[in-house]
Coordinates of C-alpha atoms in Angstrom, one line a residue:
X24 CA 152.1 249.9 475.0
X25 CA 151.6 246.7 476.9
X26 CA 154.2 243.7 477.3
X27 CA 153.4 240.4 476.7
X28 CA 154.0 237.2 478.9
X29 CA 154.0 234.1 478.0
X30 CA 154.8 230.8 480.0
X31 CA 157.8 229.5 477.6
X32 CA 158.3 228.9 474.7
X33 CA 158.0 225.3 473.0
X34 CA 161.7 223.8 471.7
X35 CA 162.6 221.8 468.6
X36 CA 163.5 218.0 469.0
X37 CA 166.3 216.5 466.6
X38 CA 163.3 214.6 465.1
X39 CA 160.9 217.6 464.0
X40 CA 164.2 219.1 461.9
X41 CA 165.4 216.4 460.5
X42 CA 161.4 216.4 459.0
X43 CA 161.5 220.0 458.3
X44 CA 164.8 219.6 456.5
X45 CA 163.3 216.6 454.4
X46 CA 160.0 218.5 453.5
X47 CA 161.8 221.6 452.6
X48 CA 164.4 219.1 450.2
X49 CA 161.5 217.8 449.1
X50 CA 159.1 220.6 448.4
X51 CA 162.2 222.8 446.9
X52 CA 163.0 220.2 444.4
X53 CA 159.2 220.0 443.2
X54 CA 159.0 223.6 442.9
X55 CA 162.1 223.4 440.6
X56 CA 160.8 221.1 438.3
X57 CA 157.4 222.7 438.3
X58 CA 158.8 225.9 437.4
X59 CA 160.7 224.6 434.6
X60 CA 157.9 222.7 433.1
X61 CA 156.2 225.6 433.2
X62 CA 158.5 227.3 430.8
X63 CA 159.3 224.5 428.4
X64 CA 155.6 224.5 428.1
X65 CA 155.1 228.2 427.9
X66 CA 158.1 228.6 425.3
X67 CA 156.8 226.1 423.2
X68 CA 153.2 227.4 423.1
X69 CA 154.8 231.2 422.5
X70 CA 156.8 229.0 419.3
X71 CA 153.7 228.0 418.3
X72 CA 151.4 230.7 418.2
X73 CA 154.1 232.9 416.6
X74 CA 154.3 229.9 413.8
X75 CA 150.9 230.0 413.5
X76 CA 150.4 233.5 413.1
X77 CA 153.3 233.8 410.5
X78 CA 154.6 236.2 413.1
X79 CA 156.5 239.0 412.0
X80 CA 159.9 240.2 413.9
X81 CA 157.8 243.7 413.8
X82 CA 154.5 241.9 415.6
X83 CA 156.8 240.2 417.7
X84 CA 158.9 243.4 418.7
X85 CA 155.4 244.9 419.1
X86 CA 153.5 241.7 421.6
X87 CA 157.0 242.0 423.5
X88 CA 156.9 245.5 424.6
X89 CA 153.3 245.6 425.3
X90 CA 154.1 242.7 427.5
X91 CA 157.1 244.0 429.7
X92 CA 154.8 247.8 430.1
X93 CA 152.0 245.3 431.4
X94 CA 154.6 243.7 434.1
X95 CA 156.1 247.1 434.9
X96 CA 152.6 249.3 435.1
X97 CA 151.9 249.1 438.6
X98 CA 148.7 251.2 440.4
X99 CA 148.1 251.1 444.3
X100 CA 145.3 248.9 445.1
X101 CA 141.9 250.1 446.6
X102 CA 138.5 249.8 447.4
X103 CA 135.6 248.8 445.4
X104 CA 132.5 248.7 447.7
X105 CA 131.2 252.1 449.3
X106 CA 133.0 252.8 452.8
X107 CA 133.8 255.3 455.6
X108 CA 136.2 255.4 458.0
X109 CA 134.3 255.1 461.5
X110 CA 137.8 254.3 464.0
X111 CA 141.1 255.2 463.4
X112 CA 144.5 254.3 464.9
X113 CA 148.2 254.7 464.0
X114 CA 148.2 250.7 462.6
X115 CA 144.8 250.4 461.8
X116 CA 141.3 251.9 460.2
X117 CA 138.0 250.6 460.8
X118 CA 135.5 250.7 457.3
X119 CA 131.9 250.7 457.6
X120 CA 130.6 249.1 454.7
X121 CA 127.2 249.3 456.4
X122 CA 123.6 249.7 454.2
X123 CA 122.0 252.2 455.8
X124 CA 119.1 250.6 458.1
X125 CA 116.4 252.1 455.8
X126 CA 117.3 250.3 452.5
X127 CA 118.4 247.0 453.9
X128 CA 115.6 246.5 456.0
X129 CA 117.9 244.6 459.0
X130 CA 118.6 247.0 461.8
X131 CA 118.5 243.9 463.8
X132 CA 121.2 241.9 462.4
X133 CA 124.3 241.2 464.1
X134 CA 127.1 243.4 462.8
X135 CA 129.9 241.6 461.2
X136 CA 133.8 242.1 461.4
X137 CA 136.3 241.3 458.7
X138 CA 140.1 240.6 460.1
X139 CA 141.8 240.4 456.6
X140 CA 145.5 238.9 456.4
X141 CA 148.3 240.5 457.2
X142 CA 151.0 239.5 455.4
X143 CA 152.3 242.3 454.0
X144 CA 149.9 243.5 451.4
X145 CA 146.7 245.7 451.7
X146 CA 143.8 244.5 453.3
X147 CA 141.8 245.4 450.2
X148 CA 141.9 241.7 449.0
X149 CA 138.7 241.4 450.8
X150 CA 137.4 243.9 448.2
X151 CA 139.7 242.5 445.5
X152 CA 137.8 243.6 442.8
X153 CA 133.9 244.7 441.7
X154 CA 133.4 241.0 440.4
X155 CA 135.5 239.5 442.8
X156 CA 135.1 240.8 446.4
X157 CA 134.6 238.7 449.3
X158 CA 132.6 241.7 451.0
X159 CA 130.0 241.6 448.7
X160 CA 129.5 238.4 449.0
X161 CA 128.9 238.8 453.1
X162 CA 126.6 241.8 452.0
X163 CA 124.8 239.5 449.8
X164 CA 123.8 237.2 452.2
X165 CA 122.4 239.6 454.6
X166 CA 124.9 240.2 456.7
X167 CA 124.5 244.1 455.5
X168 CA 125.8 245.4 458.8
X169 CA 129.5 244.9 457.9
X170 CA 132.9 246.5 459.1
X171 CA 136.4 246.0 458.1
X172 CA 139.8 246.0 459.9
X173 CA 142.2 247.8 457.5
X174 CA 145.7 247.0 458.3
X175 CA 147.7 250.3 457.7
X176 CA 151.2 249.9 456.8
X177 CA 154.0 249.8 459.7
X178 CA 155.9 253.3 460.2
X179 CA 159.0 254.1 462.4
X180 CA 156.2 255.1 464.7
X181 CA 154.8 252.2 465.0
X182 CA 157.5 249.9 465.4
X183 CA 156.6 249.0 469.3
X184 CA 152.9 247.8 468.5
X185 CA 151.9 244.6 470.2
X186 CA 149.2 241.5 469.8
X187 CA 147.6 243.9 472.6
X188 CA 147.4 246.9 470.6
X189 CA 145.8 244.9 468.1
X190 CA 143.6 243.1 470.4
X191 CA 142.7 246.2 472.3
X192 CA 141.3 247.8 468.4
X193 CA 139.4 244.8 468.0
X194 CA 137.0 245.7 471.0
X195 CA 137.3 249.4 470.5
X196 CA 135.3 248.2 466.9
X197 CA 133.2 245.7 468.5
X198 CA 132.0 248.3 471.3
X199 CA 131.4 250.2 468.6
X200 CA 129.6 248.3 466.5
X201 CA 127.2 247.4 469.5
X202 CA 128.9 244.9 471.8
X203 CA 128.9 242.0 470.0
X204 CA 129.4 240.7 466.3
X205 CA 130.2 237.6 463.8
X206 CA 134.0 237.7 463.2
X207 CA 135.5 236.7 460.7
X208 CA 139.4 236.3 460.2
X209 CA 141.0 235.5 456.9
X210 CA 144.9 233.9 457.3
X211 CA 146.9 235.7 460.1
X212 CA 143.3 238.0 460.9
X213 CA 142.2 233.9 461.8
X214 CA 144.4 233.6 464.4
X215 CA 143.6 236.9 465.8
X216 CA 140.6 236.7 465.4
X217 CA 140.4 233.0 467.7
X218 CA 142.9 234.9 470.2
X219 CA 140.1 237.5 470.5
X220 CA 137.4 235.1 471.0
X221 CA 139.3 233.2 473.3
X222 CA 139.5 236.5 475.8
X223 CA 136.3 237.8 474.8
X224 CA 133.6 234.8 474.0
X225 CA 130.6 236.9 475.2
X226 CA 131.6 239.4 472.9
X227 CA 131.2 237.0 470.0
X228 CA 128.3 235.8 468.2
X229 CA 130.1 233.4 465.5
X230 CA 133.5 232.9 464.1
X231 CA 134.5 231.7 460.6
X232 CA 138.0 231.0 459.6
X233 CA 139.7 230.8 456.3
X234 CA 142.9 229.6 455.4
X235 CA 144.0 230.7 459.1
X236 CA 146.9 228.4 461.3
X237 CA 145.9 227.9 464.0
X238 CA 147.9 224.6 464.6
X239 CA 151.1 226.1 463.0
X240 CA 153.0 222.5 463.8
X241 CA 150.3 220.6 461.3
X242 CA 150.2 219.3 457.7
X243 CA 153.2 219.7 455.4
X244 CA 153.9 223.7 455.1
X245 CA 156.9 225.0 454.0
X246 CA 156.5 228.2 456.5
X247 CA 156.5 225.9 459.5
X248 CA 159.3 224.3 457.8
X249 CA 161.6 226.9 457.6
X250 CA 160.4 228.6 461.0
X251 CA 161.4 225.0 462.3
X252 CA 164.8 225.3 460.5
X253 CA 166.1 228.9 461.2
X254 CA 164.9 228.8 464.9
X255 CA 166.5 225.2 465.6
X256 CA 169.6 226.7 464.3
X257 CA 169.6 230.5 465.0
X258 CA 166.8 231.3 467.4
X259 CA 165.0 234.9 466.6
X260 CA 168.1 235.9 465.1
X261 CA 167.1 236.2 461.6
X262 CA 163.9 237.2 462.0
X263 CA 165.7 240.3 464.3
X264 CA 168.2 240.8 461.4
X265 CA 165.5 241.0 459.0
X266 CA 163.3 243.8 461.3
X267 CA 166.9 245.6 462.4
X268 CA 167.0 245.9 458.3
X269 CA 163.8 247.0 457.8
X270 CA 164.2 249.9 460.5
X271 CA 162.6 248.4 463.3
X272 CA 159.5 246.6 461.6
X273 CA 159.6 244.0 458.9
X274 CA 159.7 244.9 455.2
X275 CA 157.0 244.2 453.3
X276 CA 158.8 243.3 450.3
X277 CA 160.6 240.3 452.2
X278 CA 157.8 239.2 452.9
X279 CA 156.5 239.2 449.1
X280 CA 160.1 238.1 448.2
X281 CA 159.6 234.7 450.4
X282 CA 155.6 234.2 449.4
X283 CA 157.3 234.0 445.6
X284 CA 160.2 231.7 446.7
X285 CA 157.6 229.5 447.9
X286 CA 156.1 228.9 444.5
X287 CA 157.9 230.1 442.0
X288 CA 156.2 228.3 439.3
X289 CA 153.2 230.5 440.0
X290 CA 155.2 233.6 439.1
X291 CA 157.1 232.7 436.4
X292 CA 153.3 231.1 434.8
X293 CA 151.6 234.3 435.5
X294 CA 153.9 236.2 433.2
X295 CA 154.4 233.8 430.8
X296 CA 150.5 233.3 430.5
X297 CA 150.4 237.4 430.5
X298 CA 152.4 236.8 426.9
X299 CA 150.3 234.5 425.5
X300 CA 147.2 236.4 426.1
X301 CA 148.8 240.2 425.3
X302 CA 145.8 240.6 422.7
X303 CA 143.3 239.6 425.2
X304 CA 142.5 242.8 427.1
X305 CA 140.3 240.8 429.8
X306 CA 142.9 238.1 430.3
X307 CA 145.7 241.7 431.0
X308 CA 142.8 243.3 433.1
X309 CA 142.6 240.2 435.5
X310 CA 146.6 239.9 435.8
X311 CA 146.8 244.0 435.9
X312 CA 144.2 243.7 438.9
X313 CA 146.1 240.9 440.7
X314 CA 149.4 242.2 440.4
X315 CA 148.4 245.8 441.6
X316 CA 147.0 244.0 445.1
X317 CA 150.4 241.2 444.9
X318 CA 153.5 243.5 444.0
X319 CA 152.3 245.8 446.5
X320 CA 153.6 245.8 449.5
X321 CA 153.4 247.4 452.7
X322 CA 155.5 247.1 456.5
X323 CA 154.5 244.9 459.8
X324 CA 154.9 246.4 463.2
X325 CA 158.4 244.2 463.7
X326 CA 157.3 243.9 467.8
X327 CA 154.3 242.8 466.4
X328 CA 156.0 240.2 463.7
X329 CA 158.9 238.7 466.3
X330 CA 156.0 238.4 468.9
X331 CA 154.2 236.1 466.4
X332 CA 156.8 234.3 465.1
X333 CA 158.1 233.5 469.0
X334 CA 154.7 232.8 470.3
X335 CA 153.0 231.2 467.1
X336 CA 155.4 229.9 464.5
X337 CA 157.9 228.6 466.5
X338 CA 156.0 228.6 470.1
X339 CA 152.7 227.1 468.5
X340 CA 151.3 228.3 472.0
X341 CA 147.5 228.6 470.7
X342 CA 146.8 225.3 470.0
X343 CA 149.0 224.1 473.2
X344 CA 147.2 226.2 475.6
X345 CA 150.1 228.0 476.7
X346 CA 149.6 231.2 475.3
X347 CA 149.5 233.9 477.9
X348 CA 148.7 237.8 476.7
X349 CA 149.0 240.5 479.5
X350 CA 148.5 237.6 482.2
X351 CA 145.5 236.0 480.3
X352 CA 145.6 233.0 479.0
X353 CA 144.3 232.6 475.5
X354 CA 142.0 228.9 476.2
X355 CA 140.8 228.0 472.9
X356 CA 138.2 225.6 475.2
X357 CA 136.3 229.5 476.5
X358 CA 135.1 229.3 472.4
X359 CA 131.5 227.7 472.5
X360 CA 129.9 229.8 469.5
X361 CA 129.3 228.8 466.1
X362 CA 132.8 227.7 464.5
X363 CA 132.9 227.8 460.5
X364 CA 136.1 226.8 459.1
X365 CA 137.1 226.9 455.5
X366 CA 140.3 226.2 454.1
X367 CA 141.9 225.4 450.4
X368 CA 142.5 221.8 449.2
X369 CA 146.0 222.4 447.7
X370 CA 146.7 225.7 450.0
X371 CA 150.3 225.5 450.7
X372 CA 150.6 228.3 453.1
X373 CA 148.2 227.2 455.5
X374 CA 147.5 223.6 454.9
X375 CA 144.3 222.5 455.9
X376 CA 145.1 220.7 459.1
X377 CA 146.5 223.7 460.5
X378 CA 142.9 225.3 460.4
X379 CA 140.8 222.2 461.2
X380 CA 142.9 221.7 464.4
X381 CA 141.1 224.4 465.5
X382 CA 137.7 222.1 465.2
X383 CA 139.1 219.9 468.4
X384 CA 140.3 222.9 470.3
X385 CA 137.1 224.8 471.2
X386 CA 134.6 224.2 473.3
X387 CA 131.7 224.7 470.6
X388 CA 129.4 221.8 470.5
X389 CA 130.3 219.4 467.3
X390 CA 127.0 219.8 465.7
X391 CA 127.5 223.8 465.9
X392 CA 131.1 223.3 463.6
X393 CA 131.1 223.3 460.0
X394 CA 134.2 222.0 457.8
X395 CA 134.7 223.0 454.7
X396 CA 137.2 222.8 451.7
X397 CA 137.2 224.7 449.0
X398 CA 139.0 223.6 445.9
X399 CA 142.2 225.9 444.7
X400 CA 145.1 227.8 446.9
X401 CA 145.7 230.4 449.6
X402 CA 144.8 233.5 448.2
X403 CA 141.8 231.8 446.2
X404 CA 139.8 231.5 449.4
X405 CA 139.8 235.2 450.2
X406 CA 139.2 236.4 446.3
X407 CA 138.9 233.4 443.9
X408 CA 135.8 233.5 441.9
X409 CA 134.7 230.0 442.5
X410 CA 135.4 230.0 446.1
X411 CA 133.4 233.1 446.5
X412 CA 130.9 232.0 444.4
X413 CA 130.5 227.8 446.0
X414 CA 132.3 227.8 449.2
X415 CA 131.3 231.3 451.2
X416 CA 127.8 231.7 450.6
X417 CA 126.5 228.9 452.1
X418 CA 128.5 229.8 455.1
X419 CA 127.4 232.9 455.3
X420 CA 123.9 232.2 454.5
X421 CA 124.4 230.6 458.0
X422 CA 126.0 233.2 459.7
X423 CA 123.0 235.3 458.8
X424 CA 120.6 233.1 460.1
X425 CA 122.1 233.0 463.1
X426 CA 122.3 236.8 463.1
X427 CA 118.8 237.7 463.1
X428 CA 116.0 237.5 464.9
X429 CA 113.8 234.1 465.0
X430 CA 111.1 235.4 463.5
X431 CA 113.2 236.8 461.0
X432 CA 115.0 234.5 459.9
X433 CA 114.9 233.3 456.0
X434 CA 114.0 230.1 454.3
X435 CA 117.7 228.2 453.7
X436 CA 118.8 228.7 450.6
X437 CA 116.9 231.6 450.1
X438 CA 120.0 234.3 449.9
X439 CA 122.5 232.3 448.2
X440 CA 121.6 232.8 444.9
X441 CA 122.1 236.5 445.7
X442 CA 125.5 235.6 447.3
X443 CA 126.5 233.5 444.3
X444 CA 125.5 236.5 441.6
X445 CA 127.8 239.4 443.8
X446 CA 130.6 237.5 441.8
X447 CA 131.1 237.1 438.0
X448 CA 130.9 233.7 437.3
X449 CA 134.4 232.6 435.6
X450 CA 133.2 230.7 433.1
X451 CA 135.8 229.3 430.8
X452 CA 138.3 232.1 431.4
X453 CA 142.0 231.6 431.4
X454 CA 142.7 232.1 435.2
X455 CA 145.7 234.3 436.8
X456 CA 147.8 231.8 438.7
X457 CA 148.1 233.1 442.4
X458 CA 149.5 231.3 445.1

């Protein structure tokens, strides 16, 4: 496998940790209080209801059981949409999720590849769900041509994998697909997915990003935080210590372990809100669904993982300029295609300005950028119903039109109502807190 090379990497003043430590203070205490308001208001509403109902210590017995074989019944997530497996590597598969030529009528559209995060889960949140699956929504909006990166989960023989491995895939699939394609890179896929494009700009026909850092030093995130923190005072070393652990690549269920420290509140609503709605068996389907694709967990390459957190969490080197891959430097400025950025107002992973940093760093003309914010979290931008529904088709109504064609392109606006109907409109449904 390759090495890497970089030209440094970027230190930590006094100033930026005394600001991590504060946010950290800061955000810690929130999360605190926001857990435990969460469960005086959840107790009270269970004290309620069981008033209410004239609950017997049977009924109760009864709800309580059927709630704890609801949070222990866990099935390994898949996916929904029709698929075959085109391109296969020890770390990664490549799905086609193709129509065949015949029944979409669009031979000539630009073929489209999904990066989707990696971050310790499967990459099937892209296809969370039959009404919730952000694939279907692409498909919808005539970008039927479509392929997906799946992330397979880090073995002892894949330890050593490197950004170049997964940089080197990324062609293999684009030569494959024809050359040329729209990528699109949810969270850490983002990143990669801008590194690509940075190397390989005449390979790519548009890029959208969602939720994906690509200033890791920006906004208020409690990842940067820490990574500010732990590297100020220890280096690599506990990022090592946690890949030494995990036999060489970095467990998955750390990973999960630190996404729920983050918000606890979250977690602790999601099971409470499981109790109150035991009788409802679409409100348990929606939590059974999301906590198959959460509480499952899979490994990271750990070269792979330190290389990122050296070069990108602490280093930041993308949006300095300084990152360097096999003697290549990754210049954000080589990026002149259509940039689409999309992020989540109250995402605390990825704030926004860690995506829309990316909007000053690329050479793509201003009037060929679009900026947009859907309302909700992280993990809402990739499967949330109203994200998928508001936020991604008009994007990819776009994408499409710029995929095709003159001649064939569509009347704007035309596709979205089929974009907008590939997802089951939430209604007035109780909704599965996520982070």
């Amino acid at each position: 496998m390759s090495a890497i090379s970089s030209t440094g990497t970027q230190q930590n003043g006094p100033a930026d940790l005394v600001a991590a430590l504060a946010h950290l203070t800061g955000y810690n205490t929130a999360a605190a209080a926001g857990g435990l308001a969460e469960l005086t208001r959840a107790s009270g509403a269970l004290w309620g209801d069981a008033l209410a109902r004239s609950t017997s210590p049977f009924e109760l017995a009864d709800r309580s059981l059927r709630w704890w074989r609801a949070m222990r019944d866990r099935s390994v997530p898949g996916w929904h949409l029709p698929n075959k497996i085109v391109l296969s590597t020890p770390f990664a598969h490549l799905r086609d999720f193709s129509d065949p030529p015949a029944d979409s009528g669009t031979a000539g559209v630009v073929p489209t590849l999904v990066l989707p995060p990696q971050a310790g889960h499967s990459s099937s949140v892209v296809d969370f769900s039959p009404t919730q699956s952000q694939l279907a929504v692409i498909k919808a909006s005539g970008l039927t041509r479509l392929y997906v990166l799946d992330w397979r989960p880090a073995t002892s023989e894949t330890t050593g994998v490197t950004i170049t491995d997964y940089l080197d895939v990324i062609e293999r699939s684009i030569e494959l697909m024809g050359g040329r394609a729209n990528l699109i890179g949810d969270c850490q896929g983002g990143w990669l997915a801008t590194i690509y494009a940075a190397l390989h700009p005449e390979r790519v026909n548009t890029l959208t990003l969602a939720g994906a850092p690509i200033d890791f030093h920006a906004g208020e995130s409690v990842i940067a935080s820490s990574t500010r923190t732990l590297t100020s005072a220890f280096g690599l070393a506990p990022y090592k210590a946690l890949v030494a652990m995990g036999g060489g690549n970095m467990p998955g269920k750390a990973v999960l372990s630190n996404f729920i420290a983050i918000q606890p509140q979250s977690e602790i609503s999601r099971q409470l809100q499981l109790l109150e709605h035991i009788d409802d068996a679409k409100h348990v389907e929606r939590y059974r669904v999301f906590e198959d694709w959460f509480k499952y967990t899979q490994d990271i390459p750990g070269a792979f993982y330190l290389w990122l957190v050296e070069h990108l969490f602490w280093g930041n080197e993308l949006i300095s300029g300084d990152l360097v891959i096999d003697g290549r430097r990754a210049d954000m400025t080589a990026i002149t295609c259509p940039l689409f950025l999309l992020a989540g107002s109250t995402d605390h992973i990825t704030p926004p300005p860690q995506l829309f940093a990316a909007a000053d760093a690329v050479g793509t003309p201003p009037e060929d950028i679009q900026i947009r914010t859907a309302t909700g979290g992280h993990l809402g931008l990739f499967m949330g119903r109203d994200a998928l529904r508001k936020d991604w088709p008009p994007l990819m109504e776009t994408v499409h039109e710029l995929s095709v064609p003159r001649r064939a392109r569509s009347v704007r606006g035309r596709g979205r109502n089929r974009a907008e109907d590939a997802v089951a409109d939430p209604g007035a449904t109780p909704r599965v807190p996520a982070p």
